[in-house]
Amino acid sequence: MTQIKMTVNGKSATADVPDNTLLSEFLRENMRLTGTHVGCDTSQCGACVVHVDGRAVKSCTVLAASLEGADVTTIEGIANGKDLHPMQAAFKANHGLQCGFCTPGMIMSGIDMVNRYQAEGQALTAEAIRHELEGNICRCTGYHNIVKSIEDAADEMSGMAQAAE
Amino acid sequence: MDLSGQYRIPADVATVWAALNDAEVLSRCIPGCEELEKESDTEMAAKVALKIGPVKARFSGRVKLQDLNPPHSYSIVGEGKGGVAGFAKGGADVRLTQDGDETVLDYSAKAQVGGKLAQLGSRLVKSTSAKLADQFFDNFSKAVAG
Amino acid sequence: MSDGIGARVERKEDKRFITGKGKYTDDFRVDNQAYAAFVRCPVANAKINGIDASAALAMEGVIAVHTGPEMKEDGIGDLITGWSITSKDGSPMQCGVWSPMVTTYGRYVGDAIAIVVAETQAIARAAAELVELSYDELPATVQVEAALADGAAQVHENVPGNMIYDWEIGDEAAVNDALAGAHHVTEMRMVNNRLSPNPMEPRSAVAIFDEAEDHYTLYTTSQNPHVARLVLSAFYNVAPEHKLRVIAPDVGGGFGSKIYIYPEEITCLWASMKTGRSVKWTSDRTEAFLTDAHGRDHVTKATMGFDANGRIVGFKTDTLANLGAYVSLFATVTPTYLHGTLLSGCYDMPAIYGNVKAVHTNTVPVDAYRGAGRPEATYTIERMIETAAREMGMDPAELRRKNFINEFPYQTQVILQYDSGDYHKTLDMAEEIADVAGFAARRAEAAARGKLRGLGYSTFVEACGIAPSAAVGSLGAAVGLWESAEVRVNPVGSVEILTGCHSHGQGHETTFAQVVSDRLGIPVDNVSIVHGDTDKVQFGMGTYGSRSGPVGMSAIVKALDKVEAKAKKIAAHTLEASEDDIVIENGEVKVAGTDKSMAWHEIGLAAYIAHNLPEGMEPGLKEAAFYDPLNFSFPAGALICEVEVDPDTGVTDIVKFTAVDDFGNIINPNIVEGQVHGGVTQGIGQAMLEQVVYDDSGQMITGSYMDYCMPRADDVPSYALDHNATPSPLNPLGIKGCGEAGAIGSPPAVINAITDAIGNNDLQMPATPLAVWTALQNVKTSMAAE
């Protein structure tokens, strides 16, 4: 057993967990944050993507014990109170989800890619979005509306970033 | 899966043959070998830790030597179980030919894998096996020559 | 009404999914919960001699290990098949016995042998590894064509030659005559590759036994919880129906694979009773590949004959269908009545004959997967007609137009009667959007860059909402395929719809509410949809076969008819008007031509307060209906795929994909388009990427996303869609169903495009870069030889 301490969605989280506990297990079983989903065993599907210290990470590939002091954000932690994150709102407005299982990972990956491209001052084209989604599998939507959702959210987020400056 | 190869070992046929039947030598040369026991002249039991692609497991297996024609050839058949990682079974024909001071060893092997090894690692089995064979004969050549 | 039929309403269910608050089966944690893992057969065919669980039981945290023979002793039944097929010689089909856990023989890699129940999932899985099996490995049969060969290993003793049935449809003599006199005959052998459905949520079950009440609750990943309860009760003897509650909460996709009641659900229920613990099992992805029912796996030889004018004179197919080691719930109907009956496609064919031989192999059972039988029929027909056009030097679109059915209803030679359609206009629209006129220039431009461009068509028709119940019964179905609905108008005027359909991505909470909104004039936010819980909802048949629109919504309309009739009576009584003068407009129940009206909350309140109802009227405003369709509905479409092939590598890009569909009337275009996007993507997956592979010994070697290639975002294009609706005259909303069309129509469009690009019709799915490159080399070799 290892004692771990990290911040999850802005709150401090402490637990004793077996050494081989994955971050995805810790979030789902210890924190009961079941919005982070597990869709495969080989780190390909991306349903488990969360943010660790601001970067997208597949939570099924990280040991919880390795994240001492880390700042973890899950799908449950991105809305601002009752206000949806622009990425969440864009998925709803563009019908970017069907069964909803891959959606948390898609949204977390989407936010990460928009942030990275904006930080580098690069345009996030539809082609780039499709390329960036290599690690997120959706079986329902055919990706068409997911790409539209991320494009729309990118516009919204860049508007917000400019307004903040 | 079929695999075959040829190695030149710097020793005469009789020495190579003896080493091939020596559990102590084999256990030193087999990559990942943790235990090798000779149960009779033609039977051995082994525990080997292996990693093939994403599958890592400790295999325990039995090996039988057949069609012995000392010191020129034999066949090995065996089966190893790695728990949920799956199993591997197969056989190899091994032939030794004297060439000057050296022995030429030819082998051709057939193997079948099952379980996680097949489901997750099958595309890596052949390349991994070839690599393991090279490692083994490299070790073996050194052991025999030394 | 902006929320009504045809409106692009944003989905009501989305908020919980985008905020991570969806509740899927594995998200439930119940009192007294333990976890299960299964010990599975490691080889494709084995006689199990013994199981030694001592090491597993000795592990800390292990509660129990149970096996198949114990289940049998407790009277748990064998799995059933839901549709009996009669062979052409009149004999009944033969199929092997499928016990939830192996009693003697393990018949495919993954066959469940024992269940381990432990305090945590990690312990259960680790303990399952410690269970020692002693078994004799037996020879296995793996490939469909090998299963019927002389001397093939027998999968089941009671199924000689591995032949489950040898079925036929149509008139063989008429087809033979027609082909003998044909001006041109096209022949092909086509493989419809074996697929794994792969909903992103793996199967899961939480079984809860309440000893005090002698009652079971099962949370499970099901497309049809009522059917699950019925089968678990009546055939598997888990518990009587009133002692068993089945809940299918949020379900993360199904595509057919969650229709069936699998060994794991049955076993978890039984294990819950045995151990006195609640038992949760969640599949991992490799387990899903090994045990979720697969789809397709047909090999078909087809012959199509034409007269000198290019009219089809006869069409003949011989199909081998691999059903795997056991006959899954609806496995038998997929290659027969869902495939053979579609062999006319959208063409007027005077003579058709189809033969289907279904076989057992030592592989996981094969059953319905998105489209189920219709993709296989469409692939055969659409590749044949495109290839025939090339062989005859005709334009493939013109050859189709020459043979299109022009008048409806149309009676095919293979049972079905099509309801409505306008295939010419649909194809015209698709050609316009795809800019077929500009294709020659694009092809030349690509050639200048050293690339090969190709264009492929698929004009398909399919059949949704299998019906009517009496007809399917006469063809061997064990169940009727009607649907139920209950409409509850609450005293405050809000509405609850209880439906027997189940939503696992289809957006019923929105579209069903739109139907109510359209009819009663209330906002969709005042309507809630209740589904997926046998304790809450009346019996219903669930969601598959694109049935929830044409069948499920029709049941809602029927119940709404009754609600409306009663509401009118209440309004007429209250407003002192004649019932004939009452109309429903803008959310109010009105006396026509006056300003006298009642809002729905006033009607609701009047019905429940019941102080002033018409003489003899029962209080309350709640009506139920069961709707049994008169016929299938027949969505159709024209798909055009344009590809560019790199001749040096065989890598193929889909540069444009156009789909014009006729789904009849559309409730919510966003949702319908989403279904097409997803369906076409699965079809592209089948055509270019996906294939389950077993090695010769029956080991599956594509057991993860590293080896089974799922379509990713950059494998597929953005789609160009449009609709050409001809409403179905057979249901009240005029809708036809849209869930499967994309997966049904798209594979031949893709392959026709690639074969057009490379100039070789001899190409099988999946058209991987290697397959395409090899087909290209074969063209070069044969050209060199000439």
PDB file of C-alpha atoms in Angstrom, chain B:
ATOM      1  CA  MET B   1       4.663 -20.013 -36.691  1.00  0.00           C
ATOM      2  CA  ASP B   2       7.765 -21.400 -38.338  1.00  0.00           C
ATOM      3  CA  LEU B   3      11.275 -20.394 -37.443  1.00  0.00           C
ATOM      4  CA  SER B   4      14.597 -21.699 -38.594  1.00  0.00           C
ATOM      5  CA  GLY B   5      18.211 -20.730 -38.330  1.00  0.00           C
ATOM      6  CA  GLN B   6      21.827 -21.723 -38.520  1.00  0.00           C
ATOM      7  CA  TYR B   7      24.645 -20.998 -36.088  1.00  0.00           C
ATOM      8  CA  ARG B   8      28.356 -21.751 -36.100  1.00  0.00           C
ATOM      9  CA  ILE B   9      29.658 -22.799 -32.732  1.00  0.00           C
ATOM     10  CA  PRO B  10      33.396 -22.822 -32.058  1.00  0.00           C
ATOM     11  CA  ALA B  11      33.626 -26.382 -30.704  1.00  0.00           C
ATOM     12  CA  ASP B  12      33.484 -29.910 -32.019  1.00  0.00           C
ATOM     13  CA  VAL B  13      30.241 -31.832 -32.396  1.00  0.00           C
ATOM     14  CA  ALA B  14      30.750 -34.020 -29.351  1.00  0.00           C
ATOM     15  CA  THR B  15      31.297 -30.992 -27.091  1.00  0.00           C
ATOM     16  CA  VAL B  16      28.275 -29.212 -28.508  1.00  0.00           C
ATOM     17  CA  TRP B  17      26.153 -32.316 -28.114  1.00  0.00           C
ATOM     18  CA  ALA B  18      27.192 -32.749 -24.504  1.00  0.00           C
ATOM     19  CA  ALA B  19      26.446 -29.117 -23.730  1.00  0.00           C
ATOM     20  CA  LEU B  20      23.056 -29.335 -25.390  1.00  0.00           C
ATOM     21  CA  ASN B  21      22.205 -32.087 -22.954  1.00  0.00           C
ATOM     22  CA  ASP B  22      23.659 -30.354 -19.916  1.00  0.00           C
ATOM     23  CA  ALA B  23      20.964 -28.728 -17.814  1.00  0.00           C
ATOM     24  CA  GLU B  24      23.446 -26.495 -16.075  1.00  0.00           C
ATOM     25  CA  VAL B  25      24.770 -25.087 -19.369  1.00  0.00           C
ATOM     26  CA  LEU B  26      21.301 -24.658 -20.786  1.00  0.00           C
ATOM     27  CA  SER B  27      19.982 -22.872 -17.741  1.00  0.00           C
ATOM     28  CA  ARG B  28      22.779 -20.341 -18.034  1.00  0.00           C
ATOM     29  CA  CYS B  29      22.132 -19.778 -21.735  1.00  0.00           C
ATOM     30  CA  ILE B  30      18.353 -19.659 -22.007  1.00  0.00           C
ATOM     31  CA  PRO B  31      17.308 -16.000 -21.756  1.00  0.00           C
ATOM     32  CA  GLY B  32      15.205 -15.437 -18.649  1.00  0.00           C
ATOM     33  CA  CYS B  33      15.705 -18.987 -17.371  1.00  0.00           C
ATOM     34  CA  GLU B  34      15.122 -19.166 -13.640  1.00  0.00           C
ATOM     35  CA  GLU B  35      15.160 -22.887 -13.142  1.00  0.00           C
ATOM     36  CA  LEU B  36      15.986 -25.917 -15.246  1.00  0.00           C
ATOM     37  CA  GLU B  37      15.858 -29.417 -13.923  1.00  0.00           C
ATOM     38  CA  LYS B  38      16.760 -32.560 -15.703  1.00  0.00           C
ATOM     39  CA  GLU B  39      14.161 -35.143 -14.786  1.00  0.00           C
ATOM     40  CA  SER B  40      15.615 -37.913 -16.910  1.00  0.00           C
ATOM     41  CA  ASP B  41      17.984 -38.235 -19.871  1.00  0.00           C
ATOM     42  CA  THR B  42      15.267 -36.998 -22.169  1.00  0.00           C
ATOM     43  CA  GLU B  43      13.060 -34.807 -20.004  1.00  0.00           C
ATOM     44  CA  MET B  44      13.542 -31.391 -18.471  1.00  0.00           C
ATOM     45  CA  ALA B  45      11.367 -28.974 -16.552  1.00  0.00           C
ATOM     46  CA  ALA B  46      11.974 -25.244 -16.702  1.00  0.00           C
ATOM     47  CA  LYS B  47      10.774 -21.911 -15.430  1.00  0.00           C
ATOM     48  CA  VAL B  48      11.439 -18.995 -17.746  1.00  0.00           C
ATOM     49  CA  ALA B  49      10.464 -15.332 -17.403  1.00  0.00           C
ATOM     50  CA  LEU B  50       9.642 -13.755 -20.748  1.00  0.00           C
ATOM     51  CA  LYS B  51       8.313 -10.535 -22.136  1.00  0.00           C
ATOM     52  CA  ILE B  52       6.669 -10.538 -25.530  1.00  0.00           C
ATOM     53  CA  GLY B  53       5.254  -7.198 -26.527  1.00  0.00           C
ATOM     54  CA  PRO B  54       2.849  -6.163 -23.790  1.00  0.00           C
ATOM     55  CA  VAL B  55       2.708  -9.632 -22.253  1.00  0.00           C
ATOM     56  CA  LYS B  56       5.132 -10.418 -19.469  1.00  0.00           C
ATOM     57  CA  ALA B  57       4.928 -13.690 -17.646  1.00  0.00           C
ATOM     58  CA  ARG B  58       6.741 -16.559 -16.003  1.00  0.00           C
ATOM     59  CA  PHE B  59       6.308 -19.709 -18.039  1.00  0.00           C
ATOM     60  CA  SER B  60       6.702 -23.136 -16.593  1.00  0.00           C
ATOM     61  CA  GLY B  61       7.183 -25.869 -19.066  1.00  0.00           C
ATOM     62  CA  ARG B  62       8.347 -29.356 -19.851  1.00  0.00           C
ATOM     63  CA  VAL B  63      10.634 -30.311 -22.655  1.00  0.00           C
ATOM     64  CA  LYS B  64      11.111 -33.771 -24.100  1.00  0.00           C
ATOM     65  CA  LEU B  65      13.923 -34.926 -26.339  1.00  0.00           C
ATOM     66  CA  GLN B  66      13.029 -37.370 -29.073  1.00  0.00           C
ATOM     67  CA  ASP B  67      14.573 -39.155 -32.046  1.00  0.00           C
ATOM     68  CA  LEU B  68      17.965 -38.961 -30.454  1.00  0.00           C
ATOM     69  CA  ASN B  69      20.830 -39.644 -32.781  1.00  0.00           C
ATOM     70  CA  PRO B  70      23.872 -38.655 -30.712  1.00  0.00           C
ATOM     71  CA  PRO B  71      25.854 -36.618 -31.405  1.00  0.00           C
ATOM     72  CA  HIS B  72      24.202 -35.542 -34.656  1.00  0.00           C
ATOM     73  CA  SER B  73      20.545 -34.703 -34.167  1.00  0.00           C
ATOM     74  CA  TYR B  74      17.493 -34.711 -31.987  1.00  0.00           C
ATOM     75  CA  SER B  75      14.030 -33.264 -31.808  1.00  0.00           C
ATOM     76  CA  ILE B  76      12.700 -31.198 -28.940  1.00  0.00           C
ATOM     77  CA  VAL B  77       9.015 -30.999 -28.152  1.00  0.00           C
ATOM     78  CA  GLY B  78       7.672 -28.926 -25.363  1.00  0.00           C
ATOM     79  CA  GLU B  79       4.930 -26.928 -23.869  1.00  0.00           C
ATOM     80  CA  GLY B  80       5.027 -23.970 -21.524  1.00  0.00           C
ATOM     81  CA  LYS B  81       2.237 -22.379 -19.561  1.00  0.00           C
ATOM     82  CA  GLY B  82       2.280 -18.776 -18.462  1.00  0.00           C
ATOM     83  CA  GLY B  83      -0.982 -18.570 -16.541  1.00  0.00           C
ATOM     84  CA  VAL B  84      -3.314 -15.968 -17.939  1.00  0.00           C
ATOM     85  CA  ALA B  85      -0.547 -14.843 -20.273  1.00  0.00           C
ATOM     86  CA  GLY B  86      -1.262 -17.984 -22.219  1.00  0.00           C
ATOM     87  CA  PHE B  87       0.796 -20.847 -23.425  1.00  0.00           C
ATOM     88  CA  ALA B  88       3.290 -21.798 -26.046  1.00  0.00           C
ATOM     89  CA  LYS B  89       3.951 -25.194 -27.471  1.00  0.00           C
ATOM     90  CA  GLY B  90       5.926 -26.565 -30.287  1.00  0.00           C
ATOM     91  CA  GLY B  91       8.948 -28.446 -31.374  1.00  0.00           C
ATOM     92  CA  ALA B  92      12.297 -28.068 -33.042  1.00  0.00           C
ATOM     93  CA  ASP B  93      14.527 -30.330 -35.075  1.00  0.00           C
ATOM     94  CA  VAL B  94      18.190 -29.746 -34.313  1.00  0.00           C
ATOM     95  CA  ARG B  95      21.042 -31.027 -36.462  1.00  0.00           C
ATOM     96  CA  LEU B  96      24.800 -30.751 -35.826  1.00  0.00           C
ATOM     97  CA  THR B  97      27.441 -30.982 -38.528  1.00  0.00           C
ATOM     98  CA  GLN B  98      31.184 -30.791 -38.025  1.00  0.00           C
ATOM     99  CA  ASP B  99      32.876 -28.190 -40.210  1.00  0.00           C
ATOM    100  CA  GLY B 100      36.590 -27.966 -39.498  1.00  0.00           C
ATOM    101  CA  ASP B 101      37.034 -26.894 -35.881  1.00  0.00           C
ATOM    102  CA  GLU B 102      33.491 -25.725 -35.661  1.00  0.00           C
ATOM    103  CA  THR B 103      30.048 -27.193 -35.456  1.00  0.00           C
ATOM    104  CA  VAL B 104      27.237 -25.998 -37.660  1.00  0.00           C
ATOM    105  CA  LEU B 105      23.930 -26.133 -35.869  1.00  0.00           C
ATOM    106  CA  ASP B 106      20.745 -26.034 -37.941  1.00  0.00           C
ATOM    107  CA  TYR B 107      17.343 -25.880 -36.399  1.00  0.00           C
ATOM    108  CA  SER B 108      13.830 -25.581 -37.661  1.00  0.00           C
ATOM    109  CA  ALA B 109      11.054 -24.964 -35.210  1.00  0.00           C
ATOM    110  CA  LYS B 110       7.287 -24.820 -35.227  1.00  0.00           C
ATOM    111  CA  ALA B 111       5.413 -23.091 -32.458  1.00  0.00           C
ATOM    112  CA  GLN B 112       1.867 -22.309 -31.510  1.00  0.00           C
ATOM    113  CA  VAL B 113       0.840 -19.723 -28.945  1.00  0.00           C
ATOM    114  CA  GLY B 114      -2.433 -19.244 -27.109  1.00  0.00           C
ATOM    115  CA  GLY B 115      -4.122 -16.974 -24.608  1.00  0.00           C
ATOM    116  CA  LYS B 116      -3.039 -13.361 -24.124  1.00  0.00           C
ATOM    117  CA  LEU B 117       0.169 -14.171 -25.923  1.00  0.00           C
ATOM    118  CA  ALA B 118      -1.889 -14.830 -29.058  1.00  0.00           C
ATOM    119  CA  GLN B 119      -4.496 -12.144 -28.534  1.00  0.00           C
ATOM    120  CA  LEU B 120      -2.099  -9.326 -27.759  1.00  0.00           C
ATOM    121  CA  GLY B 121       1.333 -10.396 -28.794  1.00  0.00           C
ATOM    122  CA  SER B 122       1.032 -12.691 -31.800  1.00  0.00           C
ATOM    123  CA  ARG B 123       2.496 -10.205 -34.257  1.00  0.00           C
ATOM    124  CA  LEU B 124       5.566  -9.983 -32.039  1.00  0.00           C
ATOM    125  CA  VAL B 125       6.029 -13.672 -31.326  1.00  0.00           C
ATOM    126  CA  LYS B 126       8.149 -14.409 -34.372  1.00  0.00           C
ATOM    127  CA  SER B 127      10.507 -11.471 -34.030  1.00  0.00           C
ATOM    128  CA  THR B 128      10.820 -12.013 -30.290  1.00  0.00           C
ATOM    129  CA  SER B 129      11.460 -15.727 -30.772  1.00  0.00           C
ATOM    130  CA  ALA B 130      14.149 -15.040 -33.341  1.00  0.00           C
ATOM    131  CA  LYS B 131      15.773 -12.564 -30.980  1.00  0.00           C
ATOM    132  CA  LEU B 132      15.621 -15.051 -28.102  1.00  0.00           C
ATOM    133  CA  ALA B 133      17.140 -17.765 -30.290  1.00  0.00           C
ATOM    134  CA  ASP B 134      20.003 -15.455 -31.243  1.00  0.00           C
ATOM    135  CA  GLN B 135      20.585 -14.601 -27.596  1.00  0.00           C
ATOM    136  CA  PHE B 136      20.536 -18.242 -26.636  1.00  0.00           C
ATOM    137  CA  PHE B 137      23.063 -19.329 -29.253  1.00  0.00           C
ATOM    138  CA  ASP B 138      25.247 -16.351 -28.560  1.00  0.00           C
ATOM    139  CA  ASN B 139      25.331 -17.334 -24.885  1.00  0.00           C
ATOM    140  CA  PHE B 140      25.700 -20.983 -25.824  1.00  0.00           C
ATOM    141  CA  SER B 141      28.645 -20.383 -28.145  1.00  0.00           C
ATOM    142  CA  LYS B 142      30.416 -18.475 -25.408  1.00  0.00           C
ATOM    143  CA  ALA B 143      29.621 -21.133 -22.824  1.00  0.00           C
ATOM    144  CA  VAL B 144      30.882 -23.946 -25.011  1.00  0.00           C
ATOM    145  CA  ALA B 145      33.944 -22.095 -26.213  1.00  0.00           C
ATOM    146  CA  GLY B 146      34.758 -20.884 -22.727  1.00  0.00           C
TER     147      GLY B 146
END
